[in-house]
PDB file of C-alpha atoms in Angstrom:
ATOM      1  CA  PRO H   1      14.139 -35.135 -17.640  1.00 79.00           C
ATOM      2  CA  SER H   2      15.486 -31.623 -17.731  1.00 87.00           C
ATOM      3  CA  LEU H   3      15.091 -28.708 -19.670  1.00 92.00           C
ATOM      4  CA  GLN H   4      17.843 -25.695 -20.309  1.00 95.00           C
ATOM      5  CA  ALA H   5      17.108 -22.508 -22.076  1.00 96.00           C
ATOM      6  CA  ASP H   6      19.083 -19.432 -22.596  1.00 97.00           C
ATOM      7  CA  ASP H   7      18.182 -15.854 -23.411  1.00 96.00           C
ATOM      8  CA  ILE H   8      14.457 -16.038 -22.721  1.00 95.00           C
ATOM      9  CA  ARG H   9      12.428 -12.996 -23.648  1.00 96.00           C
ATOM     10  CA  LEU H  10       8.525 -12.322 -23.009  1.00 94.00           C
ATOM     11  CA  GLN H  11       7.060  -9.564 -24.719  1.00 94.00           C
ATOM     12  CA  ASN H  12       5.515  -6.843 -23.047  1.00 94.00           C
ATOM     13  CA  ALA H  13       2.176  -5.147 -23.439  1.00 93.00           C
ATOM     14  CA  PRO H  14       1.839  -2.658 -26.317  1.00 91.00           C
ATOM     15  CA  TRP H  15       1.630   0.218 -24.018  1.00 92.00           C
ATOM     16  CA  GLY H  16       4.498  -1.000 -21.872  1.00 92.00           C
ATOM     17  CA  SER H  17       7.605   1.016 -20.841  1.00 92.00           C
ATOM     18  CA  ARG H  18       9.951  -1.187 -22.848  1.00 93.00           C
ATOM     19  CA  PRO H  19       9.825  -4.030 -25.309  1.00 94.00           C
ATOM     20  CA  GLU H  20      10.121  -7.084 -22.769  1.00 95.00           C
ATOM     21  CA  MET H  21       8.120  -7.786 -19.675  1.00 95.00           C
ATOM     22  CA  ALA H  22      10.687 -10.311 -18.690  1.00 96.00           C
ATOM     23  CA  ARG H  23      14.356 -11.387 -19.765  1.00 96.00           C
ATOM     24  CA  ILE H  24      16.131 -14.321 -18.324  1.00 97.00           C
ATOM     25  CA  ARG H  25      19.540 -15.172 -19.228  1.00 97.00           C
ATOM     26  CA  ARG H  26      19.455 -19.004 -18.382  1.00 97.00           C
ATOM     27  CA  PHE H  27      16.407 -21.087 -17.134  1.00 96.00           C
ATOM     28  CA  GLU H  28      16.994 -24.754 -15.961  1.00 96.00           C
ATOM     29  CA  PHE H  29      13.979 -27.128 -14.930  1.00 94.00           C
ATOM     30  CA  GLN H  30      14.087 -30.805 -13.887  1.00 94.00           C
ATOM     31  CA  VAL H  31      10.928 -32.687 -12.888  1.00 91.00           C
ATOM     32  CA  ALA H  32      10.712 -36.282 -11.649  1.00 88.00           C
ATOM     33  CA  VAL H  33       8.822 -38.892 -13.740  1.00 88.00           C
ATOM     34  CA  LEU H  34       7.310 -41.257 -11.502  1.00 87.00           C
ATOM     35  CA  PRO H  35       5.167 -39.054  -9.336  1.00 82.00           C
ATOM     36  CA  LEU H  36       3.630 -37.566 -12.322  1.00 83.00           C
ATOM     37  CA  ILE H  37       1.678 -41.059 -12.774  1.00 85.00           C
ATOM     38  CA  SER H  38      -0.102 -40.158  -9.285  1.00 81.00           C
ATOM     39  CA  GLY H  39      -0.903 -36.896 -10.206  1.00 80.00           C
ATOM     40  CA  ARG H  40       2.201 -35.195  -8.289  1.00 81.00           C
ATOM     41  CA  VAL H  41       4.622 -32.668  -9.829  1.00 85.00           C
ATOM     42  CA  GLU H  42       7.927 -32.936  -8.217  1.00 87.00           C
ATOM     43  CA  VAL H  43      10.246 -30.041  -9.223  1.00 90.00           C
ATOM     44  CA  LYS H  44      13.829 -31.381  -8.505  1.00 92.00           C
ATOM     45  CA  ARG H  45      15.439 -28.164  -9.563  1.00 93.00           C
ATOM     46  CA  LEU H  46      14.368 -24.830 -10.959  1.00 95.00           C
ATOM     47  CA  ILE H  47      17.050 -22.036 -11.456  1.00 96.00           C
ATOM     48  CA  LEU H  48      16.725 -18.768 -13.003  1.00 96.00           C
ATOM     49  CA  VAL H  49      19.834 -16.829 -13.653  1.00 97.00           C
ATOM     50  CA  GLU H  50      19.622 -13.208 -14.273  1.00 97.00           C
ATOM     51  CA  PRO H  51      15.830 -12.756 -14.414  1.00 97.00           C
ATOM     52  CA  ASP H  52      14.798  -9.169 -15.234  1.00 97.00           C
ATOM     53  CA  ILE H  53      11.037  -8.994 -14.675  1.00 96.00           C
ATOM     54  CA  LEU H  54       8.777  -5.752 -14.916  1.00 95.00           C
ATOM     55  CA  ILE H  55       5.339  -5.394 -13.587  1.00 95.00           C
ATOM     56  CA  GLU H  56       3.635  -2.362 -14.566  1.00 95.00           C
ATOM     57  CA  THR H  57       0.201  -0.717 -14.761  1.00 94.00           C
ATOM     58  CA  ASP H  58      -0.995   1.941 -17.393  1.00 91.00           C
ATOM     59  CA  ALA H  59      -2.766   5.143 -16.326  1.00 90.00           C
ATOM     60  CA  ALA H  60      -6.101   3.106 -16.190  1.00 89.00           C
ATOM     61  CA  GLY H  61      -4.885   0.616 -13.737  1.00 87.00           C
ATOM     62  CA  ARG H  62      -4.630  -2.273 -16.472  1.00 89.00           C
ATOM     63  CA  SER H  63      -1.637  -4.673 -15.664  1.00 91.00           C
ATOM     64  CA  ASN H  64       0.826  -5.962 -18.138  1.00 91.00           C
ATOM     65  CA  PHE H  65      -0.057  -9.420 -16.869  1.00 82.00           C
ATOM     66  CA  GLN H  66      -3.693  -9.049 -18.077  1.00 78.00           C
ATOM     67  CA  PHE H  67      -3.396 -11.048 -21.396  1.00 68.00           C
ATOM     68  CA  LYS H  68      -6.193 -11.659 -23.972  1.00 68.00           C
ATOM     69  CA  PRO H  69      -7.184 -15.148 -24.586  1.00 60.00           C
ATOM     70  CA  GLY H  70      -6.804 -16.544 -28.091  1.00 57.00           C
ATOM     71  CA  GLN H  71      -9.280 -18.641 -29.771  1.00 57.00           C
ATOM     72  CA  GLU H  72      -7.925 -21.896 -28.524  1.00 56.00           C
ATOM     73  CA  GLU H  73      -7.845 -20.436 -24.882  1.00 56.00           C
ATOM     74  CA  LYS H  74     -11.453 -19.454 -25.438  1.00 57.00           C
ATOM     75  CA  ALA H  75     -12.712 -22.793 -26.813  1.00 57.00           C
ATOM     76  CA  ALA H  76     -10.716 -24.581 -23.648  1.00 56.00           C
ATOM     77  CA  GLY H  77     -12.711 -22.231 -21.314  1.00 57.00           C
ATOM     78  CA  GLU H  78     -16.219 -23.333 -22.714  1.00 59.00           C
ATOM     79  CA  THR H  79     -15.167 -26.865 -22.548  1.00 56.00           C
ATOM     80  CA  ARG H  80     -14.426 -26.545 -19.031  1.00 53.00           C
ATOM     81  CA  LYS H  81     -17.769 -24.848 -18.496  1.00 54.00           C
ATOM     82  CA  GLU H  82     -19.456 -27.812 -20.118  1.00 57.00           C
ATOM     83  CA  ARG H  83     -17.784 -30.275 -17.868  1.00 54.00           C
ATOM     84  CA  LYS H  84     -18.509 -28.362 -14.542  1.00 51.00           C
ATOM     85  CA  GLY H  85     -21.350 -30.334 -13.915  1.00 51.00           C
ATOM     86  CA  GLU H  86     -19.119 -33.627 -14.424  1.00 53.00           C
ATOM     87  CA  GLY H  87     -17.024 -32.852 -11.383  1.00 52.00           C
ATOM     88  CA  GLU H  88     -14.189 -30.449 -10.650  1.00 53.00           C
ATOM     89  CA  GLU H  89     -10.838 -30.718 -12.069  1.00 55.00           C
ATOM     90  CA  LYS H  90      -8.125 -31.623  -9.472  1.00 59.00           C
ATOM     91  CA  ILE H  91      -5.247 -29.435  -9.116  1.00 60.00           C
ATOM     92  CA  PRO H  92      -1.951 -31.615  -9.329  1.00 65.00           C
ATOM     93  CA  VAL H  93      -0.123 -31.562  -6.088  1.00 69.00           C
ATOM     94  CA  LEU H  94       3.284 -29.425  -6.375  1.00 78.00           C
ATOM     95  CA  SER H  95       6.418 -30.038  -4.323  1.00 83.00           C
ATOM     96  CA  ILE H  96       9.716 -28.213  -4.752  1.00 87.00           C
ATOM     97  CA  ASN H  97      13.023 -29.844  -3.802  1.00 91.00           C
ATOM     98  CA  GLU H  98      15.226 -26.741  -5.078  1.00 94.00           C
ATOM     99  CA  LEU H  99      14.441 -23.298  -6.082  1.00 95.00           C
ATOM    100  CA  ARG H 100      17.166 -20.744  -6.727  1.00 96.00           C
ATOM    101  CA  ILE H 101      17.340 -17.325  -8.339  1.00 96.00           C
ATOM    102  CA  GLU H 102      20.960 -15.689  -9.043  1.00 96.00           C
ATOM    103  CA  LYS H 103      21.164 -11.945  -9.789  1.00 95.00           C
ATOM    104  CA  GLY H 104      17.688 -11.169 -10.361  1.00 96.00           C
ATOM    105  CA  GLN H 105      15.758  -8.020 -10.855  1.00 95.00           C
ATOM    106  CA  LEU H 106      12.247  -7.123 -10.207  1.00 95.00           C
ATOM    107  CA  ALA H 107      10.539  -3.708 -10.706  1.00 95.00           C
ATOM    108  CA  TYR H 108       7.054  -2.510 -10.372  1.00 95.00           C
ATOM    109  CA  ARG H 109       5.953   0.567 -11.991  1.00 94.00           C
ATOM    110  CA  ASP H 110       2.631   2.258 -11.232  1.00 94.00           C
ATOM    111  CA  GLY H 111       1.173   3.870 -14.241  1.00 90.00           C
ATOM    112  CA  LYS H 112      -0.915   6.381 -12.228  1.00 90.00           C
ATOM    113  CA  SER H 113       1.479   7.665  -9.912  1.00 90.00           C
ATOM    114  CA  GLY H 114       4.575   7.009 -11.945  1.00 88.00           C
ATOM    115  CA  ARG H 115       6.274   5.529  -8.967  1.00 92.00           C
ATOM    116  CA  ILE H 116       8.667   2.802  -9.470  1.00 92.00           C
ATOM    117  CA  PHE H 117       9.514   0.079  -6.914  1.00 92.00           C
ATOM    118  CA  THR H 118      12.713  -1.996  -7.494  1.00 93.00           C
ATOM    119  CA  ALA H 119      14.152  -5.217  -5.819  1.00 93.00           C
ATOM    120  CA  ALA H 120      17.203  -6.859  -6.526  1.00 95.00           C
ATOM    121  CA  VAL H 121      17.954 -10.694  -5.697  1.00 95.00           C
ATOM    122  CA  ASN H 122      21.567 -11.467  -5.300  1.00 96.00           C
ATOM    123  CA  SER H 123      20.540 -15.115  -4.356  1.00 96.00           C
ATOM    124  CA  LEU H 124      17.382 -16.708  -3.271  1.00 96.00           C
ATOM    125  CA  ALA H 125      17.262 -20.242  -2.157  1.00 96.00           C
ATOM    126  CA  VAL H 126      13.982 -22.221  -1.423  1.00 95.00           C
ATOM    127  CA  LEU H 127      14.671 -25.948  -0.426  1.00 95.00           C
ATOM    128  CA  GLY H 128      12.558 -28.775   0.370  1.00 91.00           C
ATOM    129  CA  LYS H 129      12.920 -32.483   1.046  1.00 85.00           C
ATOM    130  CA  GLY H 130       9.372 -33.555  -0.038  1.00 77.00           C
ATOM    131  CA  PRO H 131       5.865 -32.485  -0.634  1.00 76.00           C
ATOM    132  CA  GLU H 132       5.051 -32.634   3.160  1.00 82.00           C
ATOM    133  CA  SER H 133       7.951 -30.896   4.331  1.00 86.00           C
ATOM    134  CA  PRO H 134       8.562 -27.164   5.171  1.00 91.00           C
ATOM    135  CA  LEU H 135      10.502 -25.118   2.922  1.00 94.00           C
ATOM    136  CA  GLU H 136      13.801 -23.366   3.924  1.00 96.00           C
ATOM    137  CA  VAL H 137      14.027 -19.837   2.305  1.00 96.00           C
ATOM    138  CA  ARG H 138      17.247 -17.704   2.095  1.00 96.00           C
ATOM    139  CA  LEU H 139      17.285 -14.320   0.499  1.00 96.00           C
ATOM    140  CA  ARG H 140      19.872 -11.669  -0.012  1.00 95.00           C
ATOM    141  CA  GLY H 141      19.405  -8.530  -2.117  1.00 95.00           C
ATOM    142  CA  THR H 142      18.241  -5.137  -2.076  1.00 94.00           C
ATOM    143  CA  TYR H 143      14.832  -3.347  -1.898  1.00 90.00           C
ATOM    144  CA  ASN H 144      14.974   0.294  -3.351  1.00 87.00           C
ATOM    145  CA  ARG H 145      18.785   0.026  -3.152  1.00 88.00           C
ATOM    146  CA  GLU H 146      18.493  -0.612   0.528  1.00 90.00           C
ATOM    147  CA  PRO H 147      20.247  -4.046   1.871  1.00 92.00           C
ATOM    148  CA  LEU H 148      17.682  -6.748   2.362  1.00 92.00           C
ATOM    149  CA  GLU H 149      18.140 -10.285   4.028  1.00 94.00           C
ATOM    150  CA  LEU H 150      15.308 -13.050   4.780  1.00 95.00           C
ATOM    151  CA  ALA H 151      15.441 -16.526   6.162  1.00 96.00           C
ATOM    152  CA  GLY H 152      13.309 -18.893   7.716  1.00 96.00           C
ATOM    153  CA  THR H 153      10.840 -21.700   6.784  1.00 96.00           C
ATOM    154  CA  LEU H 154       7.551 -21.856   5.155  1.00 94.00           C
ATOM    155  CA  GLY H 155       4.785 -24.802   5.173  1.00 91.00           C
ATOM    156  CA  SER H 156       4.767 -27.086   2.499  1.00 88.00           C
ATOM    157  CA  LEU H 157       2.997 -26.346  -0.901  1.00 84.00           C
ATOM    158  CA  GLU H 158       0.657 -29.029  -0.261  1.00 82.00           C
ATOM    159  CA  ALA H 159      -0.776 -27.774   3.045  1.00 84.00           C
ATOM    160  CA  PHE H 160      -0.836 -24.258   1.013  1.00 84.00           C
ATOM    161  CA  ALA H 161      -3.062 -25.586  -1.495  1.00 79.00           C
ATOM    162  CA  ASP H 162      -5.415 -27.662   0.907  1.00 80.00           C
ATOM    163  CA  PRO H 163      -8.112 -25.481   2.559  1.00 80.00           C
ATOM    164  CA  GLY H 164      -8.338 -28.124   5.263  1.00 81.00           C
ATOM    165  CA  ARG H 165      -4.892 -27.578   6.531  1.00 85.00           C
ATOM    166  CA  THR H 166      -2.967 -24.973   8.332  1.00 87.00           C
ATOM    167  CA  TRP H 167      -0.004 -23.511   6.509  1.00 90.00           C
ATOM    168  CA  SER H 168       2.790 -21.864   8.560  1.00 93.00           C
ATOM    169  CA  LEU H 169       5.290 -19.435   8.050  1.00 93.00           C
ATOM    170  CA  ASP H 170       8.369 -18.241  10.447  1.00 96.00           C
ATOM    171  CA  LEU H 171      10.697 -15.582   8.777  1.00 95.00           C
ATOM    172  CA  LYS H 172      13.052 -13.024  10.030  1.00 95.00           C
ATOM    173  CA  GLY H 173      15.041 -10.629   8.068  1.00 94.00           C
ATOM    174  CA  GLY H 174      16.448  -6.982   7.912  1.00 92.00           C
ATOM    175  CA  VAL H 175      16.166  -4.317   5.492  1.00 88.00           C
ATOM    176  CA  ALA H 176      17.534  -0.521   5.422  1.00 81.00           C
ATOM    177  CA  GLY H 177      19.161  -1.095   9.166  1.00 81.00           C
ATOM    178  CA  ALA H 178      15.864  -2.310  10.615  1.00 89.00           C
ATOM    179  CA  ALA H 179      14.960  -5.923  11.932  1.00 92.00           C
ATOM    180  CA  PHE H 180      11.816  -7.611  11.305  1.00 92.00           C
ATOM    181  CA  ALA H 181       9.862 -10.874  11.982  1.00 93.00           C
ATOM    182  CA  LEU H 182       6.759 -12.361  10.622  1.00 92.00           C
ATOM    183  CA  ALA H 183       5.462 -15.643  12.019  1.00 94.00           C
ATOM    184  CA  GLY H 184       2.062 -17.328  12.381  1.00 93.00           C
ATOM    185  CA  SER H 185      -0.365 -19.517  10.258  1.00 92.00           C
ATOM    186  CA  ILE H 186      -3.319 -19.226   7.716  1.00 90.00           C
ATOM    187  CA  GLN H 187      -6.075 -21.983   7.925  1.00 86.00           C
ATOM    188  CA  ASP H 188      -7.082 -21.552   4.345  1.00 80.00           C
ATOM    189  CA  PRO H 189      -4.503 -19.846   2.110  1.00 77.00           C
ATOM    190  CA  PRO H 190      -6.121 -19.929  -1.183  1.00 74.00           C
ATOM    191  CA  ALA H 191      -9.224 -18.103   0.290  1.00 75.00           C
ATOM    192  CA  ARG H 192      -6.996 -15.923   2.722  1.00 74.00           C
ATOM    193  CA  ARG H 193      -8.931 -16.843   5.680  1.00 79.00           C
ATOM    194  CA  GLY H 194      -8.174 -18.024   9.107  1.00 84.00           C
ATOM    195  CA  MET H 195      -4.916 -15.457   9.303  1.00 88.00           C
ATOM    196  CA  LYS H 196      -3.173 -15.524  12.529  1.00 91.00           C
ATOM    197  CA  ILE H 197       0.057 -13.943  11.859  1.00 90.00           C
ATOM    198  CA  SER H 198       2.344 -11.720  14.079  1.00 92.00           C
ATOM    199  CA  PHE H 199       4.560  -8.864  12.736  1.00 90.00           C
ATOM    200  CA  SER H 200       7.281  -7.220  14.611  1.00 90.00           C
ATOM    201  CA  PHE H 201       9.676  -4.248  13.470  1.00 85.00           C
ATOM    202  CA  CYS H 202      12.796  -2.918  15.186  1.00 85.00           C
ATOM    203  CA  SER H 203      14.539   0.153  13.849  1.00 75.00           C
ATOM    204  CA  VAL H 204      18.169  -0.247  14.539  1.00 63.00           C
ATOM    205  CA  VAL H 205      19.891   3.274  15.443  1.00 54.00           C
ATOM    206  CA  PRO H 206      23.687   3.255  15.184  1.00 54.00           C
ATOM    207  CA  PHE H 207      25.128   4.287  18.780  1.00 49.00           C
ATOM    208  CA  PRO H 208      26.626   7.625  18.519  1.00 52.00           C
ATOM    209  CA  PRO H 209      30.732   7.826  18.665  1.00 53.00           C
ATOM    210  CA  ALA H 210      32.242   8.192  22.021  1.00 50.00           C
ATOM    211  CA  GLU H 211      33.069  11.783  21.329  1.00 53.00           C
ATOM    212  CA  ASN H 212      29.452  12.784  20.741  1.00 52.00           C
ATOM    213  CA  ARG H 213      27.915  11.277  23.801  1.00 47.00           C
ATOM    214  CA  LYS H 214      27.038  13.380  26.799  1.00 50.00           C
ATOM    215  CA  LYS H 215      28.155  12.475  30.076  1.00 43.00           C
TER     216      LYS H 215
END
């Protein structure tokens, strides 16, 4: 089964700088049915076309992602508390075969300082072959109007969610005329423990023209 929706809009907080927190021109989603029986969520395809997302805070530091729960959500929360002694709820195993974003915009606005950080995604592809396979990542876009490219691999989502397993990453890219690399592993990603990550950054300075060189 698959789902496609056009012209999606999510309302922003009442104090927000614009009416919508997110706008998406087209959303496509497809999930495999049989893995659901064993508690696995296998996303065959997830595509976002022209998403425009704004994350912002007000002067007090409150985020527009902080939602007030309704009565049904509060009741569900109380039910989960009552069942806590009966055993923990198991989080479904998630895997992604194809995730793509085309012509996306992401902005962060700091309500205290008034500063705005923007990122544009010309194309983003995250590809995987199964729940245990690593994810291949390719990104082309801009950050604060500076060209940005990123490519590499990430560990599987199953390893990311399992505290008993090591999750690895190996990414290389460039931004604003500089090259960077990020590689290593995390022993317990949900708790952000056991991080062994190396980061290198190299500024690329254009070689001066021949007529400007000193002999």
